[in-house]
Coordinates of N, CA and C in Angstrom, one line a residue:
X1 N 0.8 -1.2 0.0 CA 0.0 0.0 0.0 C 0.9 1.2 0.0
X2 N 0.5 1.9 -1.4 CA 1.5 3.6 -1.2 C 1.0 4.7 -1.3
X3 N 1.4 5.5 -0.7 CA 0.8 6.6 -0.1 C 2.1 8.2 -0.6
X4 N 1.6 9.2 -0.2 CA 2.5 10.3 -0.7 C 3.9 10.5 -0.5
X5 N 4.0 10.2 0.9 CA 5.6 9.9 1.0 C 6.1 9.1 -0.1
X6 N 5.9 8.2 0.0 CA 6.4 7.4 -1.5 C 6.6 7.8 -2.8
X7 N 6.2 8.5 -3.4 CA 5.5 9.3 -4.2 C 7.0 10.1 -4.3
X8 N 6.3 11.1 -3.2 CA 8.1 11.8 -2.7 C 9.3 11.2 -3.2
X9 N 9.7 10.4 -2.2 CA 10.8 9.8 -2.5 C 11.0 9.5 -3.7
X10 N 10.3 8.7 -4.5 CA 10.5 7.9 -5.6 C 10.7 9.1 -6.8
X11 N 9.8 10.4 -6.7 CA 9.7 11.3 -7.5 C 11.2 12.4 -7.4
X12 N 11.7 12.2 -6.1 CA 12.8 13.0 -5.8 C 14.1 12.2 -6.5
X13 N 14.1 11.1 -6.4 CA 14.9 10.2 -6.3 C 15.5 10.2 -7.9
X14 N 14.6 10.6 -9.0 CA 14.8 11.3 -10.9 C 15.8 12.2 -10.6
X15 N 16.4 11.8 -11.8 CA 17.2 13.4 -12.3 C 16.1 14.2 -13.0
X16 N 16.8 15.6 -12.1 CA 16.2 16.7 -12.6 C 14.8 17.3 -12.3
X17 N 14.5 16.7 -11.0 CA 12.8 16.4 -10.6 C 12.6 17.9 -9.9
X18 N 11.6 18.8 -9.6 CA 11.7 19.9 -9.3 C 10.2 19.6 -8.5
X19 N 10.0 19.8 -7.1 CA 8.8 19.8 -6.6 C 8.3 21.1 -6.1
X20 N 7.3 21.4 -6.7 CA 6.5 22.9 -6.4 C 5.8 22.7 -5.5
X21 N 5.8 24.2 -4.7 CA 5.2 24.4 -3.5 C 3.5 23.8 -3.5
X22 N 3.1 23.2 -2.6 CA 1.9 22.7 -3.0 C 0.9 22.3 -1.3
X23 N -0.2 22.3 -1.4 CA -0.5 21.8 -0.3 C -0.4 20.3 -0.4
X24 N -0.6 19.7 -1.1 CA 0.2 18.3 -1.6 C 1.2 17.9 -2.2
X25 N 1.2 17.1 -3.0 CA 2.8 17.1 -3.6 C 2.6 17.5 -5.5
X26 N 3.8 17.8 -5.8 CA 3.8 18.2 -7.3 C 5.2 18.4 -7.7
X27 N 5.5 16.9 -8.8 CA 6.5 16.9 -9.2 C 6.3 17.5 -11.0
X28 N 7.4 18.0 -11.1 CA 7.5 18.4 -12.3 C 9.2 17.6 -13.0
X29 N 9.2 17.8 -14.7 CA 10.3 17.7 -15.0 C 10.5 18.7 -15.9
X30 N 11.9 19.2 -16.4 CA 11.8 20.2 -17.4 C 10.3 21.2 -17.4
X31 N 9.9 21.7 -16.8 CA 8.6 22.3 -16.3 C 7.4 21.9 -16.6
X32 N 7.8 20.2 -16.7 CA 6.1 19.6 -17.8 C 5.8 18.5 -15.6
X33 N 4.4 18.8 -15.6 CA 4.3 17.8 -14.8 C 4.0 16.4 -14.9
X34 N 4.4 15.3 -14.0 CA 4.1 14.0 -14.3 C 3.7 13.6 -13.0
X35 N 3.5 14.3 -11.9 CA 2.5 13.5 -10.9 C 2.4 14.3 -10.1
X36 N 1.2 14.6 -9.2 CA 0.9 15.5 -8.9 C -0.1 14.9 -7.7
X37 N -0.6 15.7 -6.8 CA -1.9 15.0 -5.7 C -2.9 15.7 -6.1
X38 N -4.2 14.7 -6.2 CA -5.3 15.4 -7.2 C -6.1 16.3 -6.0
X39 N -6.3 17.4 -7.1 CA -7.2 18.3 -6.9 C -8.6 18.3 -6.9
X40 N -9.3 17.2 -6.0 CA -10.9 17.5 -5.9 C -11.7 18.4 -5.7
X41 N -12.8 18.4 -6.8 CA -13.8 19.5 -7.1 C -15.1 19.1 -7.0
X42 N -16.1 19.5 -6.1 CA -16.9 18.9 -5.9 C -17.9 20.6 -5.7
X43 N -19.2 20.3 -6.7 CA -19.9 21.3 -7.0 C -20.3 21.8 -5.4
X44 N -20.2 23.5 -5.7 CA -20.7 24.0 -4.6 C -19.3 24.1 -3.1
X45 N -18.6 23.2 -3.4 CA -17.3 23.6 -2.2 C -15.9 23.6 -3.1
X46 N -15.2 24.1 -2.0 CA -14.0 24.4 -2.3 C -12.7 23.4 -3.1
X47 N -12.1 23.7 -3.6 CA -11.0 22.0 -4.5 C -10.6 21.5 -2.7
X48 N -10.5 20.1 -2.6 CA -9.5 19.8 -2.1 C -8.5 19.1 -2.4
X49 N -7.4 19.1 -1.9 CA -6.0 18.3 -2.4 C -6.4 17.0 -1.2
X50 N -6.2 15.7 -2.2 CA -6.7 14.6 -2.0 C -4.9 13.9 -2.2
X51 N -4.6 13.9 -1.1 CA -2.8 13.2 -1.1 C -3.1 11.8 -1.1
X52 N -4.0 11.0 -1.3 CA -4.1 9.9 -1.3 C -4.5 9.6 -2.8
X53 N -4.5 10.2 -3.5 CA -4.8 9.8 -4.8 C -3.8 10.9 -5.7
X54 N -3.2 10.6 -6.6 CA -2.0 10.9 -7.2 C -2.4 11.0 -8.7
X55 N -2.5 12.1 -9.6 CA -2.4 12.3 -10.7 C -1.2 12.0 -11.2
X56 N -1.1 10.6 -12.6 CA 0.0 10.8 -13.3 C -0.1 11.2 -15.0
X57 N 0.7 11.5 -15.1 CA 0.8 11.6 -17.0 C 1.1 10.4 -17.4
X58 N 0.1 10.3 -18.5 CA 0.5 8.7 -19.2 C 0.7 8.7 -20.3
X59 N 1.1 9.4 -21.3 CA 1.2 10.2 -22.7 C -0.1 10.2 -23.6
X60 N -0.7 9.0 -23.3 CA -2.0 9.4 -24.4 C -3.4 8.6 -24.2
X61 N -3.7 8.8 -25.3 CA -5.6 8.3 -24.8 C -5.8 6.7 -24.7
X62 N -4.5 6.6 -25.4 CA -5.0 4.5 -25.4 C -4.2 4.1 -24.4
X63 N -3.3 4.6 -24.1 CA -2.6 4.1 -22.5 C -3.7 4.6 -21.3
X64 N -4.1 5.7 -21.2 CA -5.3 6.0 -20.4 C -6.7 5.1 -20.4
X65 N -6.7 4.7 -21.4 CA -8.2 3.8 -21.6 C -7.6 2.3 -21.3
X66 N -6.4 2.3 -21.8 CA -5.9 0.6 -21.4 C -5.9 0.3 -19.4
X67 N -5.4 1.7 -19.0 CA -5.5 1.5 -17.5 C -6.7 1.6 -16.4
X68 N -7.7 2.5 -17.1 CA -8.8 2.5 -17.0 C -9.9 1.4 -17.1
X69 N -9.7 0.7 -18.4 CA -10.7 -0.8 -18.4 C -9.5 -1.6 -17.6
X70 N -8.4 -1.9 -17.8 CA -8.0 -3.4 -17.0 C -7.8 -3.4 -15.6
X71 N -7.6 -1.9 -14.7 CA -7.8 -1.7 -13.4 C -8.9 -0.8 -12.8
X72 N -10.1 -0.5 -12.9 CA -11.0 0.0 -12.9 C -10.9 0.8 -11.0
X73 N -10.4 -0.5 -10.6 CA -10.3 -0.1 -9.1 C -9.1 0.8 -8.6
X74 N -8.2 0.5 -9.5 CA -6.9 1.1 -8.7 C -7.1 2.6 -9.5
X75 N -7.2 2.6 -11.2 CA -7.6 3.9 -11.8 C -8.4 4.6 -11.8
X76 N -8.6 5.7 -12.1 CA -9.9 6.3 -12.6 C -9.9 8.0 -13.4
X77 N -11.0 8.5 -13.9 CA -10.5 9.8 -14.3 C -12.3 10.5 -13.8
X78 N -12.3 11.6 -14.4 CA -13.4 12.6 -13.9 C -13.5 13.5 -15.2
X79 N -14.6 14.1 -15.6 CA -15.2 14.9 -16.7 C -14.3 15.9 -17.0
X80 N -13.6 16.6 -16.0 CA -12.2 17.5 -15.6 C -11.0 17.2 -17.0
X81 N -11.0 16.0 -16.8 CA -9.8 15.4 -17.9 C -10.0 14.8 -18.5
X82 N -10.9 14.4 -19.3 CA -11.8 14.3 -20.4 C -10.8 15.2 -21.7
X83 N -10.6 13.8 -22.4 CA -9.1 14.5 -23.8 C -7.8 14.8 -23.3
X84 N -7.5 14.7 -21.7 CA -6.5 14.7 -21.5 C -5.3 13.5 -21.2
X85 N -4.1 13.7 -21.3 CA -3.7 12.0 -20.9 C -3.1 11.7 -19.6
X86 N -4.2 12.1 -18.6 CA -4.2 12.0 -17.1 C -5.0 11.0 -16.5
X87 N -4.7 10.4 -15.7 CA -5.3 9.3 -14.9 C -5.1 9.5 -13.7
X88 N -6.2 9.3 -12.6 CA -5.9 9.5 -11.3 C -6.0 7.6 -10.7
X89 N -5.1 8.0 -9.9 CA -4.4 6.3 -9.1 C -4.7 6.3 -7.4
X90 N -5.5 5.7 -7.3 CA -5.7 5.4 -5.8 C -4.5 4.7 -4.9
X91 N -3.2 5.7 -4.5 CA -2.5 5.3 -4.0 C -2.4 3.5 -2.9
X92 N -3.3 3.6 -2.6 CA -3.7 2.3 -1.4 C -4.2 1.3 -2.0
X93 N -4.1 1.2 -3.7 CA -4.3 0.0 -4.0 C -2.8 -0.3 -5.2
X94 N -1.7 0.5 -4.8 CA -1.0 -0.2 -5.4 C 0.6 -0.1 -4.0
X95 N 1.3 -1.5 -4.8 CA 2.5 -1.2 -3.5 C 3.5 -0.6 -4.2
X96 N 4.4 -0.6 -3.5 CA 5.7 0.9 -3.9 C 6.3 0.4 -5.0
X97 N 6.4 -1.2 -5.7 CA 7.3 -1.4 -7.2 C 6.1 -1.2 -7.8
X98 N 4.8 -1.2 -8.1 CA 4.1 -1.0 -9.5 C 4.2 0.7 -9.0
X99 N 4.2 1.2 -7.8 CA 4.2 2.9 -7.8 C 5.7 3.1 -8.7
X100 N 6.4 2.9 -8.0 CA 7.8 2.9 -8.8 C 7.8 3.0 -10.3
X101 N 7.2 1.7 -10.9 CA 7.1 1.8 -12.3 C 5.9 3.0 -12.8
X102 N 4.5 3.5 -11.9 CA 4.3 4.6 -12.7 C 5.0 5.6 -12.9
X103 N 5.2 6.0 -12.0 CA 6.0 7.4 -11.4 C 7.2 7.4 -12.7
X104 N 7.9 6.7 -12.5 CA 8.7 6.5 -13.3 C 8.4 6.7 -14.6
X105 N 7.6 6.0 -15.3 CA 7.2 5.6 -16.9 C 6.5 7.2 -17.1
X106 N 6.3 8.0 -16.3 CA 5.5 9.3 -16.5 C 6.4 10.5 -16.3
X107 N 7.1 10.3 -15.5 CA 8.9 11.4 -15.6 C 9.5 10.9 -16.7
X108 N 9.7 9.2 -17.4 CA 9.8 9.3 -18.8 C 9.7 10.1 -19.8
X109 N 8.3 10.1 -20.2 CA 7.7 10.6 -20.9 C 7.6 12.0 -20.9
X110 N 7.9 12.7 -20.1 CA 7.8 14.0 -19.8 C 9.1 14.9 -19.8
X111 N 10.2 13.8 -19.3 CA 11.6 14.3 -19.2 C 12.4 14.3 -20.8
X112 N 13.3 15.4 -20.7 CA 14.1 15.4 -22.0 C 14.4 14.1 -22.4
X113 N 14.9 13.9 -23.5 CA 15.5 12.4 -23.8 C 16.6 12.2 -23.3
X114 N 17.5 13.3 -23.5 CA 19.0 12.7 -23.1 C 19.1 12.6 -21.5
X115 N 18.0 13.5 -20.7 CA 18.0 13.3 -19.4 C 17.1 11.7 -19.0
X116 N 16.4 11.5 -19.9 CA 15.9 10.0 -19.4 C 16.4 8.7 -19.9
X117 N 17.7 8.9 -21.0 CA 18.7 8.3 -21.3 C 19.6 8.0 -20.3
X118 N 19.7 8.5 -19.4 CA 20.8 8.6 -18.7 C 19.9 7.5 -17.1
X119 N 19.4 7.8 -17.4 CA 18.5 6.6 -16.0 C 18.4 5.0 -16.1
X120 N 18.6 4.5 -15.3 CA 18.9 3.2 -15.5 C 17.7 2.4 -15.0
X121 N 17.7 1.0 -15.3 CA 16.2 0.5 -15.7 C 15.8 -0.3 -14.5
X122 N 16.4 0.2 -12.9 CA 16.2 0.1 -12.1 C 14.9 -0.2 -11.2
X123 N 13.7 0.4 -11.8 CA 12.6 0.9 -11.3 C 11.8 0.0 -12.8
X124 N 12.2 -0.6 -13.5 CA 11.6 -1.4 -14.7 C 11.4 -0.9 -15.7

């Protein structure tokens, strides 16, 4: 079971990771984000930052729909990101190696090449 600390760590632990001030956490790479603690909006009150559930980047619509139909429980998304290629992950249904490998596969995608050349396939 992983939770934001984890998150932390695993996100700090990239080259070149930059975390912005946040009431949750928010990692960035080269100024593109790849995981973040989602911001719930719920009509009529205020957003809250929901640190148990972790927005990642997944580059596109069919990696988002593949994670969405085969884990319905651990993923999910909201009308909010609708066209976008964001997925929110219920931290407490996954443990810290499949955390590891999102986190990872989404600072991928987000990070320069030659800076995600240089990372080793440690994390899968």
């Amino acid at each position: 079971m992983a939770d934001a600390d984890d998150v932390r760590r695993l996100a700090l632990a990239l080259p070149q990771v930059v975390e912005i001030d946040s009431d949750g956490f928010d990692f960035r790479v080269a100024d593109k984000g790849f995981v973040w603690s989602y911001p719930e909006r719920r009509p009529g009150k205020p957003r809250t930052i929901r640190t148990d559930i972790a927005v990642l980047y997944v580059g596109d619509e069919a990696e988002k729909q593949a994670l969405l139909l085969g884990e319905p429980e651990t993923f999910f998304t909201t009308p909010g990101y609708d066209g976008l290629p964001l997925v929110m992950l219920r931290l407490t249904r996954v443990d810290a190696e499949r955390l590891a490998e999102l986190v990872t596969d989404a600072w991928r995608m987000r990070a320069p090449e030659s800076v995600a050349a240089e990372v080793d396939d440690r994390f899968g």
